[in-house]
mmCIF file of C-alpha atoms in Angstrom:
data_model
loop_
_atom_site.group_PDB
_atom_site.id
_atom_site.type_symbol
_atom_site.label_atom_id
_atom_site.label_comp_id
_atom_site.label_asym_id
_atom_site.label_seq_id
_atom_site.Cartn_x
_atom_site.Cartn_y
_atom_site.Cartn_z
ATOM 1 C CA UNK A 522 0.000 0.000 0.000
ATOM 2 C CA UNK A 523 1.430 3.361 -1.072
ATOM 3 C CA UNK A 524 2.252 5.763 1.705
ATOM 4 C CA UNK A 525 0.430 9.091 1.739
ATOM 5 C CA UNK A 526 2.591 12.119 1.293
ATOM 6 C CA UNK A 527 2.206 14.721 3.984
ATOM 7 C CA UNK A 528 2.609 18.356 3.034
ATOM 8 C CA UNK A 529 3.251 21.155 5.472
ATOM 9 C CA UNK A 530 2.115 24.680 4.771
ATOM 10 C CA UNK A 531 4.709 27.367 5.043
ATOM 11 C CA UNK A 532 3.847 30.181 7.393
ATOM 12 C CA UNK A 533 3.246 33.420 5.512
ATOM 13 C CA UNK A 534 4.887 36.341 7.230
ATOM 14 C CA UNK A 535 3.512 39.783 6.491
ATOM 15 C CA UNK A 536 6.065 42.262 5.304
ATOM 16 C CA UNK A 537 6.553 44.985 7.870
ATOM 17 C CA UNK A 538 6.373 48.579 6.670
ATOM 18 C CA UNK A 539 9.179 50.869 7.779
ATOM 19 C CA UNK A 540 8.018 54.048 9.477
ATOM 20 C CA UNK A 541 11.193 55.914 8.462
ATOM 21 C CA UNK A 542 10.188 57.640 5.242
ATOM 22 C CA UNK A 543 11.803 60.179 2.907
ATOM 23 C CA UNK A 544 10.649 63.780 2.738
ATOM 24 C CA UNK A 545 10.569 65.493 -0.644
ATOM 25 C CA UNK A 546 10.742 69.065 -1.844
ATOM 26 C CA UNK A 547 7.985 70.544 -3.975
ATOM 27 C CA UNK A 548 10.173 69.794 -7.011
ATOM 28 C CA UNK A 549 10.067 66.075 -6.263
ATOM 29 C CA UNK A 550 13.653 65.707 -5.033
ATOM 30 C CA UNK A 551 14.586 64.104 -1.709
ATOM 31 C CA UNK A 552 15.219 66.623 1.073
ATOM 32 C CA UNK A 553 15.514 64.446 4.192
ATOM 33 C CA UNK A 554 13.580 61.851 6.166
ATOM 34 C CA UNK A 555 11.211 61.571 9.098
ATOM 35 C CA UNK A 556 10.148 58.867 11.559
ATOM 36 C CA UNK A 557 6.380 58.437 11.665
ATOM 37 C CA UNK A 558 4.476 57.563 14.853
ATOM 38 C CA UNK A 559 3.177 53.984 14.851
ATOM 39 C CA UNK A 560 0.007 55.147 16.607
ATOM 40 C CA UNK A 561 -0.997 57.101 13.480
ATOM 41 C CA UNK A 562 0.611 55.314 10.533
ATOM 42 C CA UNK A 563 1.242 51.810 11.881
ATOM 43 C CA UNK A 564 -2.208 50.468 12.776
ATOM 44 C CA UNK A 565 -3.802 47.259 11.511
ATOM 45 C CA UNK A 566 -6.755 47.504 9.132
ATOM 46 C CA UNK A 567 -10.129 47.457 10.876
ATOM 47 C CA UNK A 568 -12.857 47.247 8.246
ATOM 48 C CA UNK A 569 -15.736 47.176 10.755
ATOM 49 C CA UNK A 570 -14.629 50.389 12.433
ATOM 50 C CA UNK A 571 -13.971 52.196 9.156
ATOM 51 C CA UNK A 572 -17.321 51.112 7.721
ATOM 52 C CA UNK A 573 -19.234 52.244 10.796
ATOM 53 C CA UNK A 574 -17.569 55.665 10.865
ATOM 54 C CA UNK A 575 -17.762 56.288 7.107
ATOM 55 C CA UNK A 576 -21.446 55.327 6.831
ATOM 56 C CA UNK A 577 -22.190 57.441 9.906
ATOM 57 C CA UNK A 578 -20.456 60.468 8.417
ATOM 58 C CA UNK A 579 -22.313 60.016 5.117
ATOM 59 C CA UNK A 580 -25.601 59.825 7.007
ATOM 60 C CA UNK A 581 -24.758 63.026 8.862
ATOM 61 C CA UNK A 582 -24.209 64.772 5.539
ATOM 62 C CA UNK A 583 -27.751 64.005 4.379
ATOM 63 C CA UNK A 584 -29.841 67.165 4.329
ATOM 64 C CA UNK A 585 -33.147 65.355 4.797
ATOM 65 C CA UNK A 586 -35.025 68.082 2.913
ATOM 66 C CA UNK A 587 -36.862 65.804 0.441
ATOM 67 C CA UNK A 588 -40.557 65.903 1.290
ATOM 68 C CA UNK A 589 -43.734 64.562 -0.275
ATOM 69 C CA UNK A 590 -47.289 65.348 0.793
ATOM 70 C CA UNK A 591 -49.554 62.601 2.073
ATOM 71 C CA UNK A 592 -53.316 62.545 1.581
ATOM 72 C CA UNK A 593 -53.825 64.806 4.568
ATOM 73 C CA UNK A 594 -51.648 67.575 3.103
ATOM 74 C CA UNK A 595 -52.666 67.838 -0.559
ATOM 75 C CA UNK A 596 -55.276 70.407 -1.525
ATOM 76 C CA UNK A 597 -58.827 69.609 -2.666
ATOM 77 C CA UNK A 598 -60.793 66.471 -2.076
ATOM 78 C CA UNK A 599 -63.097 67.851 0.563
ATOM 79 C CA UNK A 600 -66.161 66.565 -1.226
ATOM 80 C CA UNK A 601 -66.989 62.995 -2.188
ATOM 81 C CA UNK A 602 -66.323 62.781 -5.965
ATOM 82 C CA UNK A 603 -69.657 61.073 -6.679
ATOM 83 C CA UNK A 604 -72.356 59.266 -4.802
ATOM 84 C CA UNK A 605 -71.654 55.862 -3.340
ATOM 85 C CA UNK A 606 -74.063 53.843 -5.493
ATOM 86 C CA UNK A 607 -75.881 54.012 -8.811
ATOM 87 C CA UNK A 608 -73.162 55.444 -11.038
ATOM 88 C CA UNK A 609 -71.570 52.168 -12.134
ATOM 89 C CA UNK A 610 -68.183 53.440 -11.123
ATOM 90 C CA UNK A 611 -65.912 52.370 -8.307
ATOM 91 C CA UNK A 612 -66.482 53.805 -4.861
ATOM 92 C CA UNK A 613 -64.324 56.802 -3.873
ATOM 93 C CA UNK A 614 -64.483 59.008 -0.845
ATOM 94 C CA UNK A 615 -61.878 61.622 -1.754
ATOM 95 C CA UNK A 616 -59.702 62.709 -4.662
ATOM 96 C CA UNK A 617 -56.840 63.023 -2.162
ATOM 97 C CA UNK A 618 -56.430 59.248 -2.302
ATOM 98 C CA UNK A 619 -52.958 58.078 -3.452
ATOM 99 C CA UNK A 620 -54.514 56.230 -6.409
ATOM 100 C CA UNK A 621 -55.780 59.511 -7.849
ATOM 101 C CA UNK A 622 -53.680 61.811 -10.005
ATOM 102 C CA UNK A 623 -52.796 64.763 -7.796
ATOM 103 C CA UNK A 624 -53.517 62.777 -4.653
ATOM 104 C CA UNK A 625 -51.222 62.142 -1.737
ATOM 105 C CA UNK A 626 -48.050 60.050 -1.936
ATOM 106 C CA UNK A 627 -47.753 56.779 -0.036
ATOM 107 C CA UNK A 628 -44.488 56.061 1.821
ATOM 108 C CA UNK A 629 -42.685 58.988 0.190
ATOM 109 C CA UNK A 630 -39.682 60.796 1.702
ATOM 110 C CA UNK A 631 -40.483 63.034 4.664
ATOM 111 C CA UNK A 632 -38.467 66.019 5.869
ATOM 112 C CA UNK A 633 -39.149 65.149 9.500
ATOM 113 C CA UNK A 634 -36.914 62.051 9.290
ATOM 114 C CA UNK A 635 -33.564 62.358 11.035
ATOM 115 C CA UNK A 636 -30.677 60.514 9.345
ATOM 116 C CA UNK A 637 -27.952 61.646 11.741
ATOM 117 C CA UNK A 638 -25.879 59.099 13.640
ATOM 118 C CA UNK A 639 -23.731 59.560 16.717
ATOM 119 C CA UNK A 640 -20.025 58.955 16.173
ATOM 120 C CA UNK A 641 -17.771 58.898 19.205
ATOM 121 C CA UNK A 642 -14.714 61.114 18.894
ATOM 122 C CA UNK A 643 -12.272 58.293 19.641
ATOM 123 C CA UNK A 644 -13.932 56.113 17.019
ATOM 124 C CA UNK A 645 -13.691 58.841 14.374
ATOM 125 C CA UNK A 646 -10.025 59.512 15.122
ATOM 126 C CA UNK A 647 -9.141 55.803 15.269
ATOM 127 C CA UNK A 648 -10.836 55.292 11.888
ATOM 128 C CA UNK A 649 -8.802 58.198 10.462
ATOM 129 C CA UNK A 650 -5.565 56.675 11.787
ATOM 130 C CA UNK A 651 -6.550 53.284 10.388
ATOM 131 C CA UNK A 652 -7.163 54.729 6.921
ATOM 132 C CA UNK A 653 -3.894 56.683 7.018
ATOM 133 C CA UNK A 654 -2.047 53.518 8.044
ATOM 134 C CA UNK A 655 -3.583 51.574 5.154
ATOM 135 C CA UNK A 656 -2.792 54.252 2.597
ATOM 136 C CA UNK A 657 0.747 54.581 3.930
ATOM 137 C CA UNK A 658 1.251 50.812 3.719
ATOM 138 C CA UNK A 659 -0.051 50.897 0.126
ATOM 139 C CA UNK A 660 2.442 53.626 -0.798
ATOM 140 C CA UNK A 661 -0.150 56.343 -1.309
ATOM 141 C CA UNK A 662 1.168 58.917 1.212
ATOM 142 C CA UNK A 663 3.827 61.473 0.290
ATOM 143 C CA UNK A 664 5.588 63.902 2.616
ATOM 144 C CA UNK A 665 6.718 67.310 1.337
ATOM 145 C CA UNK A 666 8.790 69.772 3.343
ATOM 146 C CA UNK A 667 6.991 72.923 2.115
ATOM 147 C CA UNK A 668 4.907 74.484 -0.641
ATOM 148 C CA UNK A 669 6.172 77.939 -1.587
ATOM 149 C CA UNK A 670 3.639 79.991 -3.546
ATOM 150 C CA UNK A 671 3.987 83.735 -3.262
ATOM 151 C CA UNK A 672 0.966 84.611 -5.392
ATOM 152 C CA UNK A 673 -2.183 82.838 -6.611
ATOM 153 C CA UNK A 674 -1.160 81.198 -9.870
ATOM 154 C CA UNK A 675 -2.642 77.988 -11.239
ATOM 155 C CA UNK A 676 0.353 77.485 -13.542
ATOM 156 C CA UNK A 677 2.724 77.271 -10.557
ATOM 157 C CA UNK A 678 0.423 74.794 -8.793
ATOM 158 C CA UNK A 679 0.273 72.641 -11.936
ATOM 159 C CA UNK A 680 4.083 72.554 -12.057
ATOM 160 C CA UNK A 681 4.195 71.410 -8.411
ATOM 161 C CA UNK A 682 1.710 68.601 -9.139
ATOM 162 C CA UNK A 683 3.745 67.546 -12.178
ATOM 163 C CA UNK A 684 6.979 67.475 -10.149
ATOM 164 C CA UNK A 685 5.369 65.474 -7.324
ATOM 165 C CA UNK A 686 4.019 63.014 -9.885
ATOM 166 C CA UNK A 687 7.623 62.318 -10.913
ATOM 167 C CA UNK A 688 8.235 60.629 -7.529
ATOM 168 C CA UNK A 689 8.222 56.852 -7.968
ATOM 169 C CA UNK A 690 4.774 55.401 -7.333
ATOM 170 C CA UNK A 691 2.951 58.750 -7.372
ATOM 171 C CA UNK A 692 2.209 59.225 -11.075
ATOM 172 C CA UNK A 693 -1.515 59.230 -10.234
ATOM 173 C CA UNK A 694 -1.114 62.548 -8.414
ATOM 174 C CA UNK A 695 -1.339 64.266 -11.817
ATOM 175 C CA UNK A 696 -4.688 62.621 -12.635
ATOM 176 C CA UNK A 697 -7.657 64.873 -13.369
ATOM 177 C CA UNK A 698 -10.028 62.791 -11.252
ATOM 178 C CA UNK A 699 -11.409 64.909 -8.409
ATOM 179 C CA UNK A 700 -10.094 62.385 -5.864
ATOM 180 C CA UNK A 701 -6.551 62.197 -7.298
ATOM 181 C CA UNK A 702 -4.686 63.883 -4.444
ATOM 182 C CA UNK A 703 -5.544 65.437 -1.095
ATOM 183 C CA UNK A 704 -2.975 67.980 0.097
ATOM 184 C CA UNK A 705 -2.938 68.515 3.874
ATOM 185 C CA UNK A 706 -1.176 71.657 5.088
ATOM 186 C CA UNK A 707 -0.712 73.106 8.604
ATOM 187 C CA UNK A 708 -2.568 76.248 7.521
ATOM 188 C CA UNK A 709 -3.815 77.565 4.218
ATOM 189 C CA UNK A 710 -3.051 80.892 2.570
ATOM 190 C CA UNK A 711 -5.056 82.674 -0.146
ATOM 191 C CA UNK A 712 -2.211 82.048 -2.591
ATOM 192 C CA UNK A 713 -2.138 78.329 -1.824
ATOM 193 C CA UNK A 714 -5.895 77.868 -1.861
ATOM 194 C CA UNK A 715 -6.510 79.796 -5.072
ATOM 195 C CA UNK A 716 -3.547 78.297 -6.919
ATOM 196 C CA UNK A 717 -4.903 74.751 -6.572
ATOM 197 C CA UNK A 718 -8.587 75.696 -6.874
ATOM 198 C CA UNK A 719 -8.691 75.275 -10.670
ATOM 199 C CA UNK A 720 -6.863 71.938 -10.716
ATOM 200 C CA UNK A 721 -9.606 69.280 -10.911
ATOM 201 C CA UNK A 722 -7.574 66.517 -9.276
ATOM 202 C CA UNK A 723 -6.149 68.396 -6.291
ATOM 203 C CA UNK A 724 -7.833 69.407 -3.039
ATOM 204 C CA UNK A 725 -6.147 71.503 -0.345
ATOM 205 C CA UNK A 726 -7.299 71.326 3.291
ATOM 206 C CA UNK A 727 -5.750 71.965 6.671
ATOM 207 C CA UNK A 728 -4.640 68.979 8.723
ATOM 208 C CA UNK A 729 -7.158 69.941 11.386
ATOM 209 C CA UNK A 730 -9.979 69.523 8.826
ATOM 210 C CA UNK A 731 -8.810 66.049 7.846
ATOM 211 C CA UNK A 732 -11.396 63.370 8.602
ATOM 212 C CA UNK A 733 -11.847 59.678 7.930
ATOM 213 C CA UNK A 734 -14.203 60.436 5.037
ATOM 214 C CA UNK A 735 -11.913 62.907 3.248
ATOM 215 C CA UNK A 736 -8.910 60.612 3.713
ATOM 216 C CA UNK A 737 -10.855 57.561 2.542
ATOM 217 C CA UNK A 738 -11.979 59.253 -0.691
ATOM 218 C CA UNK A 739 -8.492 60.421 -1.702
ATOM 219 C CA UNK A 740 -6.421 58.219 -4.000
ATOM 220 C CA UNK A 741 -3.172 59.852 -2.844
ATOM 221 C CA UNK A 742 -2.305 62.072 0.105
ATOM 222 C CA UNK A 743 0.398 64.711 0.446
ATOM 223 C CA UNK A 744 1.363 66.006 3.880
ATOM 224 C CA UNK A 745 3.139 69.350 3.825
ATOM 225 C CA UNK A 746 5.526 70.255 6.668
ATOM 226 C CA UNK A 747 5.436 66.738 8.173
ATOM 227 C CA UNK A 748 6.522 67.720 11.702
ATOM 228 C CA UNK A 749 3.645 70.183 12.080
ATOM 229 C CA UNK A 750 1.012 68.051 10.359
ATOM 230 C CA UNK A 751 1.931 64.912 12.299
ATOM 231 C CA UNK A 752 1.778 66.910 15.515
ATOM 232 C CA UNK A 753 -1.750 68.006 14.665
ATOM 233 C CA UNK A 754 -2.748 64.445 13.756
ATOM 234 C CA UNK A 755 -1.356 63.020 16.999
ATOM 235 C CA UNK A 756 -3.175 65.677 19.027
ATOM 236 C CA UNK A 757 -6.560 64.606 17.620
ATOM 237 C CA UNK A 758 -6.708 61.668 20.009
ATOM 238 C CA UNK A 759 -5.963 63.788 23.096
#
């Protein structure tokens, strides 16, 4: 009788991501390095937490202004359309009925419905850190020392985007999709905000405005002045 061959499965070890990353200039050249905090950029993926926070934030964005009138709110219909018997037609008590043209709407959207959901602060921040950690592990986060724009000029902003796209792995930064790149800065200036306003793929926000939803929707992320931005990110949990 032939002996059965026994096979042993090799243990798959997950490749660890180094938290020491290069910092680039706005021209796309290396200008130093920085050590990232593991509490912000080194977390494991938690799909349940991210889903709960993202769906909650989307629900909170719903205006809830859609409204249809039911049979008690439409005008007319105070009188019985015709007598109950003798006409040969079906019985009707009011033209406000939903089966009549111009009547009320059954189970339509109502403005008195509240779609908001409570999201704990620690949950929202932890979801943000989880998303940042995932994007960093996927090579979608770039760190830039500074963005120098003295005057509002779209041409200068386009050159910066083109130079950043030259960094290996970040060619998608130059995409025209509205979610191509999210640029987080310590504070915005009129020159910075207006220069990137006409670029369809780039969005500029302050690090304090960064949320799980905005980070989740961005294909790439650029953090300007890493020491300041990381300090703001770390302070969100305090």
